[in-house]
XYZ file of C-alpha atoms in Angstrom:
573
model
C 0.282 -0.381 -0.314
C 1.418 3.384 -1.178
C 2.261 6.069 1.443
C 1.645 9.621 0.262
C 1.549 13.075 2.571
C -1.289 13.998 4.980
C -1.248 17.467 3.674
C -1.722 16.385 -0.108
C -4.569 14.142 0.733
C -6.150 16.524 2.687
C -5.764 19.007 -0.449
C -7.553 16.257 -1.963
C -10.744 16.089 0.398
C -10.792 20.032 -0.259
C -11.174 19.350 -3.715
C -14.189 16.490 -3.101
C -16.153 19.084 -1.640
C -15.735 21.371 -4.909
C -14.147 23.967 -3.201
C -12.160 26.575 -5.462
C -10.691 29.452 -3.646
C -9.073 29.801 -0.363
C -8.379 33.251 1.375
C -5.457 33.815 3.506
C -1.468 34.775 4.376
C 0.454 31.805 4.044
C 3.207 31.837 7.123
C 5.779 29.610 9.629
C 2.853 27.506 11.563
C 0.952 26.586 7.920
C 4.119 26.626 5.857
C 3.391 22.654 5.056
C 0.258 22.440 3.974
C 0.529 25.800 2.189
C 2.988 23.763 -0.487
C 0.290 21.239 -0.457
C -1.957 23.685 -1.473
C 0.572 25.015 -4.011
C 0.624 21.266 -5.624
C -3.308 21.358 -6.065
C -2.969 25.153 -7.606
C -5.087 24.273 -10.467
C -7.928 23.741 -8.717
C -7.484 25.418 -5.416
C -6.565 28.644 -5.724
C -4.947 30.765 -3.052
C -6.034 34.055 -2.424
C -3.804 35.809 -1.002
C -4.850 38.963 1.220
C -3.436 41.388 3.143
C -5.344 41.230 6.489
C -6.183 37.938 7.784
C -9.914 39.912 8.651
C -10.307 40.144 5.451
C -9.972 36.570 4.506
C -12.519 35.677 7.165
C -15.008 38.320 5.860
C -14.528 37.155 2.390
C -15.179 33.757 3.413
C -18.028 34.840 5.047
C -19.544 36.831 2.132
C -18.329 34.196 -0.501
C -20.824 31.574 1.464
C -23.461 34.096 1.268
C -23.302 34.336 -2.043
C -23.227 31.278 -3.152
C -24.097 29.146 -0.580
C -21.256 27.069 -0.861
C -18.732 26.818 2.069
C -15.533 30.113 2.339
C -12.515 28.728 3.430
C -9.924 30.532 5.270
C -6.361 29.617 6.194
C -3.946 31.832 8.638
C -1.037 31.204 10.806
C -1.902 30.346 14.189
C -1.566 33.154 17.011
C -1.843 36.648 15.132
C -3.245 35.408 12.135
C -5.760 33.244 14.108
C -6.676 36.114 16.406
C -7.165 38.235 13.021
C -9.808 36.030 11.965
C -12.045 36.585 14.534
C -14.139 39.282 13.302
C -14.933 37.539 9.999
C -15.501 34.377 11.841
C -18.342 36.020 14.462
C -20.011 37.558 11.030
C -20.319 33.903 9.558
C -21.323 32.468 12.996
C -24.399 35.353 13.825
C -25.508 34.790 9.854
C -25.612 31.473 9.587
C -22.849 30.968 6.765
C -21.064 28.101 6.438
C -17.305 28.846 7.017
C -13.836 26.638 7.221
C -10.839 27.898 8.889
C -7.602 26.089 8.177
C -5.475 27.504 11.233
C -1.669 26.491 11.540
C -0.154 25.806 14.664
C 3.619 25.041 16.075
C 4.889 21.566 15.624
C 2.980 19.000 18.169
C 6.188 18.496 19.960
C 6.289 21.930 21.064
C 2.747 22.269 22.020
C 2.555 23.706 25.959
C 5.677 24.822 25.785
C 4.840 28.529 25.238
C 6.244 28.593 22.242
C 6.500 31.506 19.909
C 3.471 32.704 18.721
C 1.862 29.911 20.205
C -2.152 30.697 21.445
C -4.668 28.228 22.823
C -6.590 28.033 19.591
C -9.313 25.772 20.799
C -10.031 27.228 23.534
C -9.432 30.731 21.187
C -12.071 29.484 18.960
C -14.369 27.830 20.951
C -17.341 30.198 20.973
C -17.547 31.140 17.286
C -17.433 27.491 16.858
C -19.926 23.975 15.705
C -16.873 22.091 14.906
C -13.439 22.653 16.639
C -10.341 20.371 16.117
C -6.684 19.973 16.286
C -4.914 17.586 14.117
C -3.305 15.072 16.216
C -2.357 12.371 14.430
C -1.219 12.566 10.164
C -3.457 9.747 9.916
C -6.611 11.768 11.069
C -6.096 14.674 9.123
C -7.956 14.061 6.053
C -10.967 12.290 8.075
C -11.332 15.428 10.733
C -11.090 17.757 7.529
C -14.202 15.773 5.800
C -16.249 15.886 9.436
C -15.047 19.898 9.713
C -17.000 21.048 6.344
C -19.814 18.461 6.814
C -20.194 20.088 10.152
C -20.373 23.913 8.878
C -23.024 22.526 6.036
C -25.001 20.554 8.145
C -25.216 23.258 11.476
C -24.155 26.540 9.032
C -21.274 27.865 11.138
C -18.072 27.823 11.462
C -16.014 24.692 11.765
C -12.155 24.892 12.367
C -9.256 22.720 12.207
C -6.423 23.710 14.065
C -3.276 22.172 11.980
C -0.186 21.659 13.788
C 3.086 22.633 11.628
C 4.531 18.985 11.757
C 1.523 16.951 10.556
C 1.153 17.778 7.052
C 4.698 16.783 6.208
C 4.180 13.601 7.585
C 3.495 10.595 5.126
C 0.434 8.268 5.808
C -1.310 5.285 4.173
C -3.245 5.871 0.915
C -5.876 3.696 2.367
C -9.787 3.922 2.503
C -10.704 5.985 4.436
C -13.606 6.727 7.438
C -15.564 9.456 6.253
C -16.458 10.718 2.557
C -17.398 13.839 0.876
C -21.476 12.686 0.190
C -23.796 14.822 1.493
C -27.225 14.904 2.147
C -29.721 18.161 3.530
C -32.871 17.601 5.136
C -35.861 19.521 5.423
C -37.370 19.583 8.587
C -41.872 18.965 7.648
C -43.646 20.835 9.833
C -47.051 18.627 11.951
C -49.906 18.763 10.696
C -51.519 20.216 13.741
C -49.086 23.159 14.001
C -50.071 23.568 10.225
C -53.813 23.981 10.871
C -53.567 25.975 14.160
C -51.365 28.068 11.790
C -54.004 28.233 9.253
C -56.850 28.821 11.704
C -55.425 32.231 12.312
C -54.998 33.023 8.564
C -58.328 32.665 7.853
C -59.701 35.077 9.844
C -56.890 37.921 9.881
C -58.908 40.722 8.248
C -55.790 42.715 7.924
C -52.307 40.248 7.661
C -48.829 41.478 7.607
C -45.975 39.008 6.538
C -42.330 39.699 7.591
C -40.009 37.101 5.668
C -36.601 36.597 6.672
C -33.413 34.482 4.827
C -35.537 31.512 5.622
C -37.701 32.241 3.135
C -35.590 32.652 0.050
C -35.684 29.270 -1.028
C -39.599 29.390 -1.192
C -39.672 33.274 -2.902
C -43.032 31.243 -5.382
C -44.728 29.918 -2.705
C -44.293 32.965 -0.762
C -45.472 35.180 -3.532
C -48.479 32.358 -3.964
C -49.283 33.161 -0.228
C -49.208 36.557 0.002
C -51.603 37.055 -2.875
C -53.684 34.000 -2.095
C -53.597 36.238 1.987
C -54.266 39.407 0.230
C -51.215 40.044 2.555
C -48.100 42.595 1.986
C -44.209 41.556 2.786
C -41.907 43.547 4.750
C -38.458 41.505 4.128
C -35.718 41.803 6.861
C -32.671 43.797 5.807
C -30.420 40.793 4.649
C -33.655 39.379 2.796
C -33.345 42.097 0.783
C -34.505 41.430 -3.089
C -36.096 38.245 -2.270
C -38.886 39.864 -4.581
C -38.240 42.965 -6.467
C -38.029 45.837 -4.138
C -41.262 47.587 -6.582
C -43.533 44.024 -6.865
C -46.541 45.138 -6.069
C -46.865 42.922 -2.778
C -43.472 44.382 -1.538
C -43.719 46.859 1.523
C -39.649 47.053 1.782
C -37.703 46.696 5.094
C -38.532 47.267 8.752
C -37.620 49.715 11.737
C -34.265 51.714 11.253
C -33.785 51.618 7.468
C -37.066 51.096 6.982
C -40.006 52.744 4.678
C -43.265 54.483 5.800
C -45.742 51.653 4.692
C -43.877 49.092 5.884
C -43.597 51.051 9.550
C -47.563 51.796 9.442
C -48.450 48.321 8.003
C -47.225 46.739 11.444
C -49.124 48.980 13.437
C -52.375 48.136 11.726
C -52.022 44.803 11.189
C -54.051 42.121 13.367
C -51.974 38.993 12.705
C -48.118 39.221 12.010
C -47.160 36.377 9.854
C -43.382 35.560 10.933
C -41.546 33.276 8.173
C -37.808 32.517 8.338
C -36.984 35.533 10.579
C -36.226 35.828 13.853
C -36.515 40.072 13.772
C -34.111 41.262 16.833
C -36.342 44.816 17.616
C -39.891 44.160 19.256
C -40.280 47.844 19.198
C -40.907 47.600 15.746
C -43.496 45.142 15.502
C -47.423 44.929 17.171
C -48.031 45.642 20.377
C -50.602 43.043 21.103
C -51.494 41.417 17.396
C -51.360 37.601 17.333
C -48.710 36.344 15.064
C -48.014 33.207 13.306
C -44.060 31.828 13.085
C -42.616 29.741 11.184
C -38.929 28.974 11.540
C -36.836 25.462 10.591
C -35.438 26.273 14.186
C -37.495 25.315 16.810
C -35.610 27.535 19.226
C -36.202 30.569 17.547
C -40.304 30.462 17.453
C -41.130 32.664 20.112
C -38.024 34.142 21.049
C -38.742 37.829 20.540
C -42.365 38.256 20.194
C -45.256 36.318 21.942
C -46.373 33.963 18.907
C -50.237 32.952 19.061
C -48.910 29.564 16.309
C -46.019 28.107 15.866
C -44.852 26.176 13.126
C -41.244 24.250 12.914
C -40.334 23.172 9.417
C -39.101 24.358 6.320
C -40.795 27.849 4.759
C -40.816 26.081 1.330
C -43.434 23.061 2.718
C -45.362 25.146 5.357
C -46.091 27.536 2.408
C -46.782 24.702 -0.403
C -49.287 23.194 2.381
C -50.855 26.839 3.014
C -51.271 27.441 -0.286
C -53.578 23.850 -1.187
C -55.943 25.027 1.927
C -56.183 28.717 1.412
C -58.579 29.921 -1.813
C -57.449 34.004 -2.967
C -59.093 36.335 -0.794
C -61.867 38.474 -2.485
C -61.715 40.763 -0.088
C -58.063 42.895 -0.468
C -59.282 45.884 0.402
C -56.156 46.506 3.404
C -53.346 44.943 0.868
C -54.606 48.079 -1.746
C -54.442 50.569 1.039
C -50.995 49.428 1.547
C -49.981 49.652 -1.641
C -50.852 52.735 -2.453
C -48.877 54.233 0.594
C -45.917 52.045 -0.815
C -46.504 54.119 -4.512
C -46.618 57.236 -2.792
C -43.509 56.224 -0.878
C -41.600 56.094 -3.846
C -42.669 59.073 -4.994
C -41.129 60.824 -2.178
C -38.152 59.333 -2.127
C -37.606 59.889 -5.711
C -37.890 63.862 -4.904
C -34.392 63.330 -3.310
C -33.095 61.244 -5.400
C -33.391 63.113 -8.190
C -32.450 66.832 -6.460
C -29.001 68.130 -7.903
C -27.060 69.790 -4.993
C -23.353 70.657 -4.506
C -22.771 69.535 -1.606
C -24.238 66.334 -2.924
C -26.538 64.214 -0.701
C -26.860 61.036 -0.176
C -29.651 59.748 -1.683
C -28.264 61.265 -5.238
C -25.889 58.637 -5.078
C -27.748 55.201 -4.937
C -29.543 56.166 -8.180
C -26.013 56.614 -10.410
C -25.381 53.032 -8.574
C -28.919 52.128 -9.670
C -28.016 52.685 -13.281
C -24.772 51.137 -14.024
C -25.546 48.027 -12.069
C -26.443 44.895 -14.042
C -29.420 43.190 -13.816
C -27.996 40.264 -11.514
C -24.931 42.408 -10.120
C -23.933 41.910 -6.340
C -24.495 44.595 -4.174
C -22.200 44.208 -0.856
C -23.407 46.874 1.656
C -20.954 47.960 4.243
C -22.255 48.777 7.821
C -23.204 52.335 8.753
C -25.107 55.634 7.239
C -24.597 53.799 3.932
C -26.537 50.553 5.084
C -29.577 52.652 5.162
C -29.064 55.052 1.993
C -28.658 51.896 -0.011
C -31.431 49.651 1.682
C -33.917 53.094 1.304
C -33.474 54.339 -1.823
C -31.967 51.247 -4.110
C -34.423 49.311 -6.115
C -33.392 45.397 -6.324
C -34.886 43.313 -9.476
C -32.914 40.551 -9.695
C -29.341 41.714 -7.902
C -28.130 40.083 -4.848
C -27.681 41.509 -1.498
C -24.919 40.918 1.101
C -24.226 42.756 3.939
C -23.072 41.842 7.541
C -26.395 41.926 9.342
C -26.464 40.292 12.776
C -22.854 40.930 13.487
C -23.283 44.406 11.655
C -19.256 44.568 11.537
C -17.867 47.629 9.492
C -15.711 47.058 7.104
C -17.465 43.914 5.072
C -18.041 45.808 1.922
C -15.150 45.532 -0.113
C -14.275 41.714 1.189
C -17.701 40.972 0.195
C -16.988 42.133 -3.709
C -13.950 40.602 -3.631
C -15.489 37.160 -2.754
C -18.336 37.737 -5.261
C -16.362 38.493 -8.014
C -14.214 35.809 -7.314
C -16.893 33.309 -6.985
C -18.879 34.687 -9.938
C -16.702 36.617 -12.459
C -19.485 36.770 -14.863
C -21.721 38.862 -12.061
C -20.664 42.511 -11.939
C -19.321 43.023 -8.049
C -20.112 46.142 -6.721
C -19.146 47.621 -3.410
C -21.257 50.412 -1.436
C -18.894 51.832 1.775
C -19.017 54.773 3.680
C -15.195 56.429 4.365
C -15.176 55.230 7.804
C -16.036 51.120 7.116
C -13.732 51.202 3.983
C -10.692 52.894 5.656
C -10.503 49.443 7.950
C -9.931 47.094 5.468
C -8.628 49.557 2.350
C -5.283 47.804 1.744
C -7.114 44.971 0.580
C -8.305 47.364 -2.782
C -4.657 46.360 -4.009
C -6.168 42.496 -3.545
C -8.628 43.038 -6.079
C -5.622 44.477 -8.373
C -3.593 41.946 -7.824
C -6.022 39.063 -9.006
C -7.516 41.074 -11.523
C -10.988 41.688 -10.472
C -12.913 44.546 -12.104
C -15.429 45.394 -8.952
C -16.848 48.834 -8.530
C -16.201 50.331 -4.594
C -18.511 53.169 -4.181
C -17.899 55.401 -1.106
C -19.771 58.348 0.681
C -17.816 60.176 2.296
C -18.538 62.582 4.787
C -15.354 62.565 6.296
C -17.599 60.917 9.654
C -18.198 58.354 11.499
C -21.481 59.020 10.969
C -24.161 56.571 12.045
C -21.703 56.839 15.349
C -22.626 60.392 15.704
C -25.834 60.433 15.782
C -26.122 57.411 18.305
C -24.173 60.012 20.429
C -26.682 63.017 19.529
C -30.002 60.659 20.269
C -28.983 60.028 23.636
C -28.134 63.023 24.750
C -24.224 63.266 24.435
C -22.259 66.220 22.761
C -20.320 64.342 19.341
C -17.015 63.499 20.324
C -14.249 61.826 18.261
C -16.523 61.234 14.965
C -14.403 63.231 12.749
C -12.587 61.762 10.555
C -9.055 62.999 8.659
C -9.832 63.079 4.901
C -8.608 61.268 2.683
C -8.232 61.098 -1.438
C -9.781 57.916 -2.112
C -9.019 58.115 -5.787
C -5.451 58.591 -5.761
C -5.095 55.638 -3.198
C -7.223 53.647 -5.882
C -4.899 54.551 -8.597
C -1.565 54.036 -6.333
C -2.480 50.393 -5.838
C -2.818 50.349 -9.218
C -7.062 50.474 -9.991
C -8.720 53.419 -11.104
C -9.958 56.481 -9.116
C -12.526 59.219 -9.681
C -13.184 62.041 -6.670
C -16.337 63.262 -6.810
C -17.498 66.400 -4.777
C -19.721 68.269 -7.637
C -22.755 67.153 -8.454
C -22.609 67.565 -12.395
C -19.330 65.188 -12.256
C -21.440 62.265 -10.018
C -22.917 60.742 -13.805
C -19.783 61.027 -15.616
C -17.785 59.069 -13.111
C -20.436 56.336 -12.631
C -20.432 55.941 -16.551
C -16.414 55.666 -16.759
C -15.773 52.991 -13.769
C -18.930 50.787 -15.361
C -16.888 50.778 -18.448
C -13.517 49.950 -16.710
C -11.764 46.490 -16.589
C -10.100 47.502 -13.534
C -10.547 47.811 -9.701
C -12.334 51.361 -9.923
C -12.860 53.363 -6.730
C -15.725 56.496 -6.920
C -14.985 58.748 -3.938
C -17.908 61.009 -3.293
C -17.797 63.392 -1.333
C -21.070 63.805 0.478
C -23.378 66.382 2.904
C -23.493 64.902 6.312
C -26.854 64.203 6.457
C -28.800 62.196 9.365
C -30.158 59.296 8.083
C -33.505 59.090 8.932
C -35.379 57.630 10.617
C -31.784 56.642 12.046
C -30.619 54.127 13.830
C -31.918 52.762 16.899
C -30.637 51.018 20.259
C -33.635 48.656 22.180
C -33.117 51.132 25.021
C -33.766 53.975 22.419
C -36.383 52.568 20.148
C -39.659 53.559 22.951
C -38.694 56.791 23.266
C -36.153 59.261 21.293
C -35.864 57.326 17.722
C -39.216 56.292 17.692
C -40.451 59.480 18.118
C -37.839 60.782 15.410
C -39.740 58.378 13.074
C -42.717 59.872 14.117
C -42.125 63.267 13.275
C -40.144 62.342 10.180
C -43.284 60.325 8.810
C -45.596 63.341 10.123
C -43.933 66.055 8.058
C -44.759 64.100 4.655
C -48.342 63.461 5.592
C -49.478 65.794 2.577
C -47.871 63.774 -0.357
C -48.084 60.617 2.019
C -51.573 60.599 4.155
C -51.161 58.136 6.830
C -52.603 54.694 6.142
C -55.325 54.834 9.533
C -56.567 57.699 8.393
C -57.583 55.411 4.435
C -58.616 52.214 6.943
C -61.122 53.954 8.523
C -63.064 54.332 5.439
C -62.879 50.623 4.927
C -63.102 49.042 8.359
């Protein structure tokens, strides 16, 4: 029986799982395995980043874009520690990610060696699988199990690899595991389905709140909403599940939400939560009945006192309900919500078509809309830029990715890099604030190195804008939120890409047109007016007070052009 390097066999395991890209940095405690990867570089492309945080954020984004596992690699000690932010993003958003973390040689473990960190303890909280390779023979099988577990439990699997392990020869024998996988869809209980159905049948003003768990049931969700005559509100990470201007879509809810969504939630008599555990209780109804559908039973009733819970796959649940629900004839509530939404788009458009210098944020997003392909991937950073993009970009067939639950600044650029690698035929656009971009800006050169024609749009207000308004919202004076200005266009050129700095409104459209025609990575640095992203970001403590007050005040100011939904409903009910 022949013998081969354990690392070589492990690299073949990665190929068997259809892994094509690995983000990371080589180094002394992972060098042997990196050399094994080099021998497989035609099948496994190693993407060298400039900071391991970007490797982990890119791996997380890769999983969100493709549904396939994202992989990142680091040395032990400092490299592994740098991964944590991106790994917590993957954990929070349920993205399957594999970590290949180097470690000091087995004979030196526990000796307080150079750069030695107890990695198993370090990764314990963030992972669904966490093991160290203790023998070369076990390396391929442990790797197999790590990948399988990341997929099965939708989380982070960590394999700590002492540097001597990949270099050892092992027998090329029959393995204990394989790359064959299967995904189960939990079927709902009939009694639960019936309990939910009874509530659906008597509701007068039902409203659907759909999250990422509904993404795999788009047709069923659309049919269900139409049968029930119920408008749909989407959580932020589910933006784009249906086109934003679809007649059933009321947009998002909460601090990044729309007036029609806000008001529909106030008027509903039945909240239907599908594939979401929406965290902001203060934006949900005060006392309406609720039905919740989720594949994870632990999420049901977690943040809202639901009346009926259905543990099961959203697609299966909606298929069953659609068989039993006739198309509702009374569509008055839905029609009023749709009128409300049409008025909302007209209201929003006024801010978008205004031409001013200084440029206002709502004027920038339509320019992105103009150059975005119908199947482009938008990787949106965290901050005020999230609000502007969520509110003003009309998704058609594009894909929207963001750090939704961890909400970590700096996710925009890594997401665009990951998208361009995963789907080179699709346009990749990063939408960032200057604060988030500067956290990871060194890796723009990674896009240059690998010839990734991404477009990075920076809404540059020279501030950590959202933090400024958070400080003000709790009665504090603004402190240390100003940022030193950087000419990001010149930075892009210094990296070998293209850059455009836009200060005047008349230069906005030409810059976007030139960026869209480029085959290089491009930065469009747009200087914008510092403008509060009303209705504003909130915290749980603020919601009942200041921020909710700001929202109501903001919506009240526009009642002339957008009459309250409640006033319209009084004529009907």
